[in-house]
Structures are given as structure tokens and as C-alpha cells.
mmCIF file of C-alpha atoms in Angstrom:
data_model
loop_
_atom_site.group_PDB
_atom_site.id
_atom_site.type_symbol
_atom_site.label_atom_id
_atom_site.label_comp_id
_atom_site.label_asym_id
_atom_site.label_seq_id
_atom_site.Cartn_x
_atom_site.Cartn_y
_atom_site.Cartn_z
ATOM 1 C CA MET A 1 -30.460 -62.126 -46.015
ATOM 2 C CA ALA A 2 -33.134 -59.560 -46.821
ATOM 3 C CA ASP A 3 -34.559 -59.572 -50.332
ATOM 4 C CA ALA A 4 -33.149 -56.943 -52.666
ATOM 5 C CA ILE A 5 -35.295 -53.842 -52.991
ATOM 6 C CA ASP A 6 -36.673 -52.938 -56.409
ATOM 7 C CA PRO A 7 -36.113 -49.158 -56.601
ATOM 8 C CA VAL A 8 -38.678 -48.616 -59.360
ATOM 9 C CA LEU A 9 -41.477 -50.420 -57.505
ATOM 10 C CA LEU A 10 -40.565 -48.722 -54.237
ATOM 11 C CA LEU A 11 -40.640 -45.256 -55.795
ATOM 12 C CA ASP A 12 -43.969 -46.009 -57.462
ATOM 13 C CA ALA A 13 -45.450 -47.136 -54.123
ATOM 14 C CA CYS A 14 -44.147 -43.991 -52.422
ATOM 15 C CA ARG A 15 -45.614 -41.711 -55.067
ATOM 16 C CA GLN A 16 -48.822 -43.378 -56.173
ATOM 17 C CA GLY A 17 -49.629 -46.246 -53.838
ATOM 18 C CA GLN A 18 -52.742 -46.520 -51.678
ATOM 19 C CA PRO A 19 -52.327 -45.541 -47.993
ATOM 20 C CA ALA A 20 -51.505 -49.104 -46.921
ATOM 21 C CA ALA A 21 -48.981 -49.475 -49.740
ATOM 22 C CA ARG A 22 -47.419 -46.118 -48.888
ATOM 23 C CA ARG A 23 -47.053 -47.130 -45.238
ATOM 24 C CA ALA A 24 -45.374 -50.374 -46.279
ATOM 25 C CA ALA A 25 -43.106 -48.472 -48.670
ATOM 26 C CA SER A 26 -42.217 -46.011 -45.924
ATOM 27 C CA GLY A 27 -41.241 -48.873 -43.637
ATOM 28 C CA GLN A 28 -39.129 -50.506 -46.330
ATOM 29 C CA LEU A 29 -37.428 -47.246 -47.246
ATOM 30 C CA GLY A 30 -36.857 -46.381 -43.593
ATOM 31 C CA GLY A 31 -35.191 -49.738 -42.979
ATOM 32 C CA PHE A 32 -32.948 -49.217 -45.979
ATOM 33 C CA LEU A 33 -31.954 -45.726 -44.814
ATOM 34 C CA LEU A 34 -31.175 -47.052 -41.340
ATOM 35 C CA ARG A 35 -28.847 -49.692 -42.792
ATOM 36 C CA VAL A 36 -27.001 -47.063 -44.828
ATOM 37 C CA ALA A 37 -26.658 -44.715 -41.835
ATOM 38 C CA ALA A 38 -25.533 -47.529 -39.541
ATOM 39 C CA GLU A 39 -22.939 -48.591 -42.109
ATOM 40 C CA ARG A 40 -21.482 -45.089 -42.253
ATOM 41 C CA LEU A 41 -21.372 -44.797 -38.447
ATOM 42 C CA ARG A 42 -20.175 -48.318 -37.682
ATOM 43 C CA SER A 43 -16.583 -47.198 -37.151
ATOM 44 C CA LYS A 44 -17.707 -44.509 -34.655
ATOM 45 C CA PRO A 45 -19.351 -46.407 -31.752
ATOM 46 C CA ASP A 46 -19.992 -43.177 -29.832
ATOM 47 C CA LEU A 47 -22.372 -42.059 -32.601
ATOM 48 C CA ALA A 48 -23.843 -45.413 -33.656
ATOM 49 C CA GLU A 49 -27.077 -44.873 -31.726
ATOM 50 C CA GLN A 50 -27.765 -41.739 -33.757
ATOM 51 C CA ALA A 51 -28.061 -43.708 -37.008
ATOM 52 C CA GLU A 52 -31.805 -44.014 -36.400
ATOM 53 C CA ASP A 53 -32.148 -40.236 -36.024
ATOM 54 C CA CYS A 54 -30.266 -39.699 -39.299
ATOM 55 C CA ALA A 55 -32.490 -42.239 -41.046
ATOM 56 C CA GLN A 56 -35.672 -40.641 -39.705
ATOM 57 C CA GLU A 57 -34.573 -37.144 -40.735
ATOM 58 C CA ALA A 58 -33.696 -38.452 -44.191
ATOM 59 C CA LEU A 59 -37.044 -40.239 -44.524
ATOM 60 C CA VAL A 60 -38.925 -37.030 -43.727
ATOM 61 C CA ALA A 61 -36.772 -35.072 -46.186
ATOM 62 C CA ILE A 62 -37.349 -37.652 -48.925
ATOM 63 C CA TRP A 63 -41.136 -37.624 -48.460
ATOM 64 C CA ARG A 64 -41.151 -33.831 -48.630
ATOM 65 C CA LYS A 65 -39.092 -33.860 -51.821
ATOM 66 C CA LEU A 66 -41.386 -36.444 -53.416
ATOM 67 C CA GLU A 67 -44.534 -34.582 -52.373
ATOM 68 C CA ALA A 68 -43.081 -31.430 -53.945
ATOM 69 C CA GLY A 69 -42.528 -33.263 -57.225
ATOM 70 C CA GLY A 70 -38.830 -33.908 -56.707
ATOM 71 C CA GLY A 71 -36.898 -37.133 -56.754
ATOM 72 C CA PRO A 72 -34.253 -38.926 -58.797
ATOM 73 C CA ASP A 73 -33.839 -38.186 -62.488
ATOM 74 C CA ARG A 74 -34.493 -41.864 -63.238
ATOM 75 C CA PRO A 75 -36.664 -44.262 -61.162
ATOM 76 C CA GLU A 76 -33.959 -46.938 -61.084
ATOM 77 C CA ARG A 77 -31.736 -44.485 -59.192
ATOM 78 C CA PHE A 78 -34.206 -44.074 -56.328
ATOM 79 C CA LEU A 79 -32.133 -46.086 -53.847
ATOM 80 C CA SER A 80 -28.842 -44.316 -54.561
ATOM 81 C CA TRP A 81 -30.661 -40.960 -54.527
ATOM 82 C CA SER A 82 -32.249 -41.815 -51.168
ATOM 83 C CA ALA A 83 -28.955 -43.099 -49.800
ATOM 84 C CA ALA A 84 -27.319 -39.806 -50.741
ATOM 85 C CA VAL A 85 -29.925 -37.994 -48.619
ATOM 86 C CA VAL A 86 -29.155 -40.064 -45.526
ATOM 87 C CA VAL A 87 -25.392 -39.826 -46.141
ATOM 88 C CA HIS A 88 -25.900 -36.047 -46.151
ATOM 89 C CA LYS A 89 -27.554 -36.334 -42.715
ATOM 90 C CA VAL A 90 -24.677 -38.463 -41.444
ATOM 91 C CA TYR A 91 -22.142 -35.913 -42.742
ATOM 92 C CA ASP A 92 -24.032 -33.166 -40.931
ATOM 93 C CA LEU A 93 -23.961 -35.205 -37.716
ATOM 94 C CA LEU A 94 -20.228 -35.846 -38.035
ATOM 95 C CA ARG A 95 -19.546 -32.164 -38.565
ATOM 96 C CA ARG A 96 -21.618 -31.207 -35.520
ATOM 97 C CA GLN A 97 -19.653 -33.706 -33.461
ATOM 98 C CA GLY A 98 -16.315 -32.326 -34.613
ATOM 99 C CA TYR A 99 -15.380 -34.990 -37.164
ATOM 100 C CA GLY A 100 -15.615 -32.689 -40.163
ATOM 101 C CA ARG A 101 -14.294 -29.294 -41.114
ATOM 102 C CA PRO A 102 -13.139 -27.115 -38.169
ATOM 103 C CA ALA A 103 -14.822 -23.872 -37.210
ATOM 104 C CA ALA A 104 -14.365 -20.880 -39.494
ATOM 105 C CA ALA A 105 -12.238 -19.094 -36.890
ATOM 106 C CA SER A 106 -9.647 -21.854 -36.978
ATOM 107 C CA LEU A 107 -9.754 -22.011 -40.763
ATOM 108 C CA ALA A 108 -8.422 -18.483 -40.967
ATOM 109 C CA VAL A 109 -5.258 -19.586 -39.160
ATOM 110 C CA ASP A 110 -4.865 -23.224 -40.126
ATOM 111 C CA PRO A 111 -6.840 -24.266 -43.218
ATOM 112 C CA ILE A 112 -7.966 -27.880 -43.200
ATOM 113 C CA PRO A 113 -5.870 -30.164 -45.403
ATOM 114 C CA GLU A 114 -7.481 -31.996 -48.260
ATOM 115 C CA ARG A 115 -9.204 -35.246 -47.325
ATOM 116 C CA VAL A 116 -7.342 -38.222 -48.723
ATOM 117 C CA ARG A 117 -9.135 -41.264 -50.062
ATOM 118 C CA ARG A 118 -6.925 -44.284 -50.597
ATOM 119 C CA VAL A 119 -7.219 -45.668 -54.098
ATOM 120 C CA PRO A 120 -5.847 -49.200 -54.395
ATOM 121 C CA ARG A 121 -2.983 -49.536 -56.857
ATOM 122 C CA ALA A 122 -5.191 -51.708 -59.045
ATOM 123 C CA ALA A 123 -7.782 -48.955 -59.367
ATOM 124 C CA GLN A 124 -5.092 -46.640 -60.681
ATOM 125 C CA LEU A 125 -3.813 -49.106 -63.256
ATOM 126 C CA SER A 126 -6.842 -51.174 -64.261
ATOM 127 C CA LEU A 127 -10.271 -51.589 -62.746
ATOM 128 C CA GLU A 128 -10.199 -55.178 -63.962
ATOM 129 C CA ALA A 129 -7.353 -55.910 -61.533
ATOM 130 C CA LEU A 130 -9.182 -54.668 -58.440
ATOM 131 C CA GLY A 131 -8.635 -56.665 -55.297
ATOM 132 C CA ALA A 132 -4.903 -57.286 -55.515
ATOM 133 C CA ASP A 133 -3.455 -56.933 -52.012
ATOM 134 C CA SER A 134 -0.144 -55.181 -51.560
ATOM 135 C CA ALA A 135 1.997 -54.151 -48.622
ATOM 136 C CA ASP A 136 2.235 -50.789 -50.328
ATOM 137 C CA SER A 137 -0.954 -48.755 -50.125
ATOM 138 C CA GLY A 138 -0.240 -47.556 -53.645
ATOM 139 C CA PRO A 139 -1.004 -44.165 -55.174
ATOM 140 C CA ARG A 140 -3.490 -41.886 -53.512
ATOM 141 C CA ARG A 141 -6.201 -39.761 -54.995
ATOM 142 C CA ARG A 142 -6.741 -36.419 -53.291
ATOM 143 C CA LEU A 143 -10.293 -35.173 -53.000
ATOM 144 C CA PRO A 144 -11.495 -31.948 -51.394
ATOM 145 C CA ASP A 145 -13.285 -32.283 -48.082
ATOM 146 C CA PRO A 146 -17.054 -32.530 -48.738
ATOM 147 C CA SER A 147 -17.657 -29.311 -46.803
ATOM 148 C CA ALA A 148 -15.384 -27.452 -49.233
ATOM 149 C CA LEU A 149 -17.251 -28.571 -52.343
ATOM 150 C CA ASP A 150 -19.858 -26.472 -54.083
ATOM 151 C CA PRO A 151 -23.402 -27.852 -53.539
ATOM 152 C CA GLU A 152 -23.638 -29.543 -56.938
ATOM 153 C CA ALA A 153 -20.245 -31.247 -56.653
ATOM 154 C CA GLU A 154 -20.949 -32.256 -53.057
ATOM 155 C CA ALA A 155 -24.259 -33.837 -54.046
ATOM 156 C CA GLY A 156 -22.536 -35.731 -56.845
ATOM 157 C CA GLU A 157 -19.807 -36.971 -54.502
ATOM 158 C CA ARG A 158 -22.357 -38.201 -51.985
ATOM 159 C CA GLU A 159 -24.547 -39.890 -54.558
ATOM 160 C CA ALA A 160 -21.567 -41.628 -56.147
ATOM 161 C CA PHE A 161 -20.463 -43.000 -52.784
ATOM 162 C CA ALA A 162 -24.028 -43.928 -51.865
ATOM 163 C CA ALA A 163 -24.441 -45.842 -55.117
ATOM 164 C CA LEU A 164 -21.333 -47.868 -54.346
ATOM 165 C CA LEU A 165 -22.507 -48.551 -50.810
ATOM 166 C CA VAL A 166 -25.949 -49.597 -52.016
ATOM 167 C CA GLY A 167 -24.372 -51.864 -54.601
ATOM 168 C CA VAL A 168 -22.435 -53.673 -51.890
ATOM 169 C CA ARG A 169 -25.184 -53.804 -49.259
ATOM 170 C CA GLU A 170 -27.835 -55.091 -51.683
ATOM 171 C CA HIS A 171 -25.637 -57.465 -53.665
ATOM 172 C CA ALA A 172 -27.242 -60.925 -53.700
ATOM 173 C CA ARG A 173 -23.956 -62.827 -53.997
ATOM 174 C CA LEU A 174 -22.253 -61.315 -50.939
ATOM 175 C CA SER A 175 -22.503 -62.610 -47.367
ATOM 176 C CA GLU A 176 -22.889 -60.222 -44.427
ATOM 177 C CA ASP A 177 -19.192 -60.589 -43.532
ATOM 178 C CA SER A 178 -18.285 -59.892 -47.150
ATOM 179 C CA LYS A 179 -20.433 -56.755 -47.195
ATOM 180 C CA ARG A 180 -18.688 -55.483 -44.079
ATOM 181 C CA VAL A 181 -15.205 -56.170 -45.421
ATOM 182 C CA LEU A 182 -15.972 -54.425 -48.710
ATOM 183 C CA GLY A 183 -18.194 -51.651 -47.380
ATOM 184 C CA GLU A 184 -16.093 -50.734 -44.348
ATOM 185 C CA GLY A 185 -12.673 -51.716 -45.600
ATOM 186 C CA PHE A 186 -12.463 -51.220 -49.341
ATOM 187 C CA LEU A 187 -14.904 -48.309 -49.661
ATOM 188 C CA ASP A 188 -14.672 -46.689 -46.225
ATOM 189 C CA GLU A 189 -10.997 -47.533 -45.587
ATOM 190 C CA ARG A 190 -11.435 -49.054 -42.145
ATOM 191 C CA ASP A 191 -8.214 -50.681 -40.949
ATOM 192 C CA ASP A 192 -7.940 -54.431 -41.642
ATOM 193 C CA ASP A 193 -6.922 -55.116 -38.040
ATOM 194 C CA GLU A 194 -10.099 -53.408 -36.801
ATOM 195 C CA LEU A 195 -12.192 -55.382 -39.268
ATOM 196 C CA ALA A 196 -10.561 -58.645 -38.216
ATOM 197 C CA ARG A 197 -11.259 -57.952 -34.539
ATOM 198 C CA SER A 198 -14.880 -56.971 -35.173
ATOM 199 C CA LEU A 199 -15.462 -60.123 -37.254
ATOM 200 C CA GLY A 200 -13.601 -62.408 -34.850
ATOM 201 C CA THR A 201 -11.152 -63.526 -37.510
ATOM 202 C CA SER A 202 -7.602 -62.892 -38.676
ATOM 203 C CA ARG A 203 -6.207 -60.110 -40.826
ATOM 204 C CA ALA A 204 -5.210 -62.741 -43.389
ATOM 205 C CA ASN A 205 -8.798 -63.965 -43.608
ATOM 206 C CA VAL A 206 -10.005 -60.399 -44.161
ATOM 207 C CA HIS A 207 -7.666 -60.287 -47.166
ATOM 208 C CA VAL A 208 -9.084 -63.597 -48.437
ATOM 209 C CA ILE A 209 -12.680 -62.364 -48.037
ATOM 210 C CA ARG A 210 -11.854 -59.141 -49.867
ATOM 211 C CA SER A 211 -10.084 -60.851 -52.759
ATOM 212 C CA ARG A 212 -12.778 -63.474 -53.291
ATOM 213 C CA ASN A 213 -15.624 -61.004 -53.222
ATOM 214 C CA LEU A 214 -13.951 -58.379 -55.365
ATOM 215 C CA ALA A 215 -13.641 -61.176 -57.908
ATOM 216 C CA LYS A 216 -17.431 -61.550 -57.733
ATOM 217 C CA LEU A 217 -17.928 -57.818 -58.166
ATOM 218 C CA ARG A 218 -15.604 -57.732 -61.174
ATOM 219 C CA GLY A 219 -18.234 -59.804 -62.942
ATOM 220 C CA ASP A 220 -20.961 -57.274 -62.104
ATOM 221 C CA THR A 221 -20.788 -54.746 -64.930
ATOM 222 C CA ALA A 222 -23.243 -52.319 -63.302
ATOM 223 C CA TRP A 223 -21.267 -52.156 -60.046
ATOM 224 C CA MET A 224 -17.967 -51.810 -61.888
ATOM 225 C CA ALA A 225 -19.422 -48.910 -63.866
ATOM 226 C CA ARG A 226 -20.351 -47.210 -60.571
ATOM 227 C CA LEU A 227 -16.830 -47.795 -59.269
ATOM 228 C CA ARG A 228 -15.294 -46.346 -62.416
ATOM 229 C CA ARG A 229 -17.460 -43.215 -62.155
ATOM 230 C CA PHE A 230 -16.553 -42.835 -58.468
ATOM 231 C CA TYR A 231 -12.788 -42.921 -59.037
ATOM 232 C CA GLU A 232 -12.666 -41.121 -62.356
ATOM 233 C CA GLY A 233 -15.197 -38.444 -61.401
#
């Protein structure tokens, strides 16, 4: 498993490092962005090859922002801030490919319904109980489609999701299978049967992996705080 990235050191290398250090930082950041993009596109095999394009576009955008004096409000948020940039690129790709909001002409006749994000029953009742499996999907939280949000709200939505995704992908106590089950299933709502097939295991084992690893995350106060902000807004 790759070593966790220190966001503060990476940002410092990007902004102030010598040419060799900046090149190394660019490579590290680019690899991170590619992992985030690939994670978001994993459930869409027809677009998976475009993850690299999204990552490259995001890397260029990030360098331009940094060179112009922009960046995250706090150095420790550099990874989630960067992930939000690449998630933005992925959203743009999905919209261009017809996965997002329909064309304006069709909106006039048949407005798009609100996007629904499943919120596990436990998240509604108590974040400390997260991970309890149930045959009932439980209450749902309705969120507006990202394309319908104002720019500030959309950026906040993307960064909140990106922070959760980063927390899972970079978590030292999670195996690769665990990261996929949590990242694709719990956060991205991929069907358990699909996850089981892609991992070469059973649906029951997917449930076991999820429960065990959510128990690990419950002990991570920083990740739980991100989760609380994501669901409570």
C-alpha cells in the first residue's frame, strides 16, 4: 500500500520547492488525482480510460491556481481541495457524456428530479451506529443535483465528498478491498452485488467487510467529523 501523503509538505513543495522537488511533487499530486478520478469512474467502464485526462486537466488547473496565489484556506486541506478540483472535472465529463443534467431544451418540458443520495438508517439516528446492515434501505436524504447548485454550494458539496473519499483512500488501516467496499458502496452507493462480482466474493462477505471497516472508521474522529459535515451540511 502506498504511503499516506502529507498534504502540508506536498503543498509546500508545490509552492516553494526547488525545480526537482516541484517535479516530484507534481508526480505525487498527479498520481493522487488519478486515483480519485479512477475511483469516481470505476462504476462506468466506458469512461474509465478518461480518468487520466481528468487528472491531467485538474493538475494543470491546480498549478495555475497555486501560481496565481490561490489554494486551500488551510494547508492541511490541500488534498481534499485538490480532490474537489478533479471531482469537478469528472462531473464535467459525466455531463458531457449524458450522465448529468439534461439539455436546457428538455428541462423546459420535463425538469430533472432531485438526485437522491441514500443515507443509511444509522446515519439518520446516530453516527456512532454507522455500519449496521438492514434489508430496508432506511430514510433518504434528498440533495439537489450538483448542476442545479449555486457555485459556492456546488464547490462545498464537491469538497465535502472529496474529503470523505480521500479519508477512505488514504486510510492506513484499510485494505484495498476495504477501500473499494467503502468508497464505491457506502459513499458512492454502488450495488453490493456489483461489488461482490468485481471483488470475486459473495454479497455476504461485502457486508462483513463493510461492517468491520466502518467499525475502524468509527474510531477515527477526524473521518467521523467529515462524515457528520457531509450528511448534516
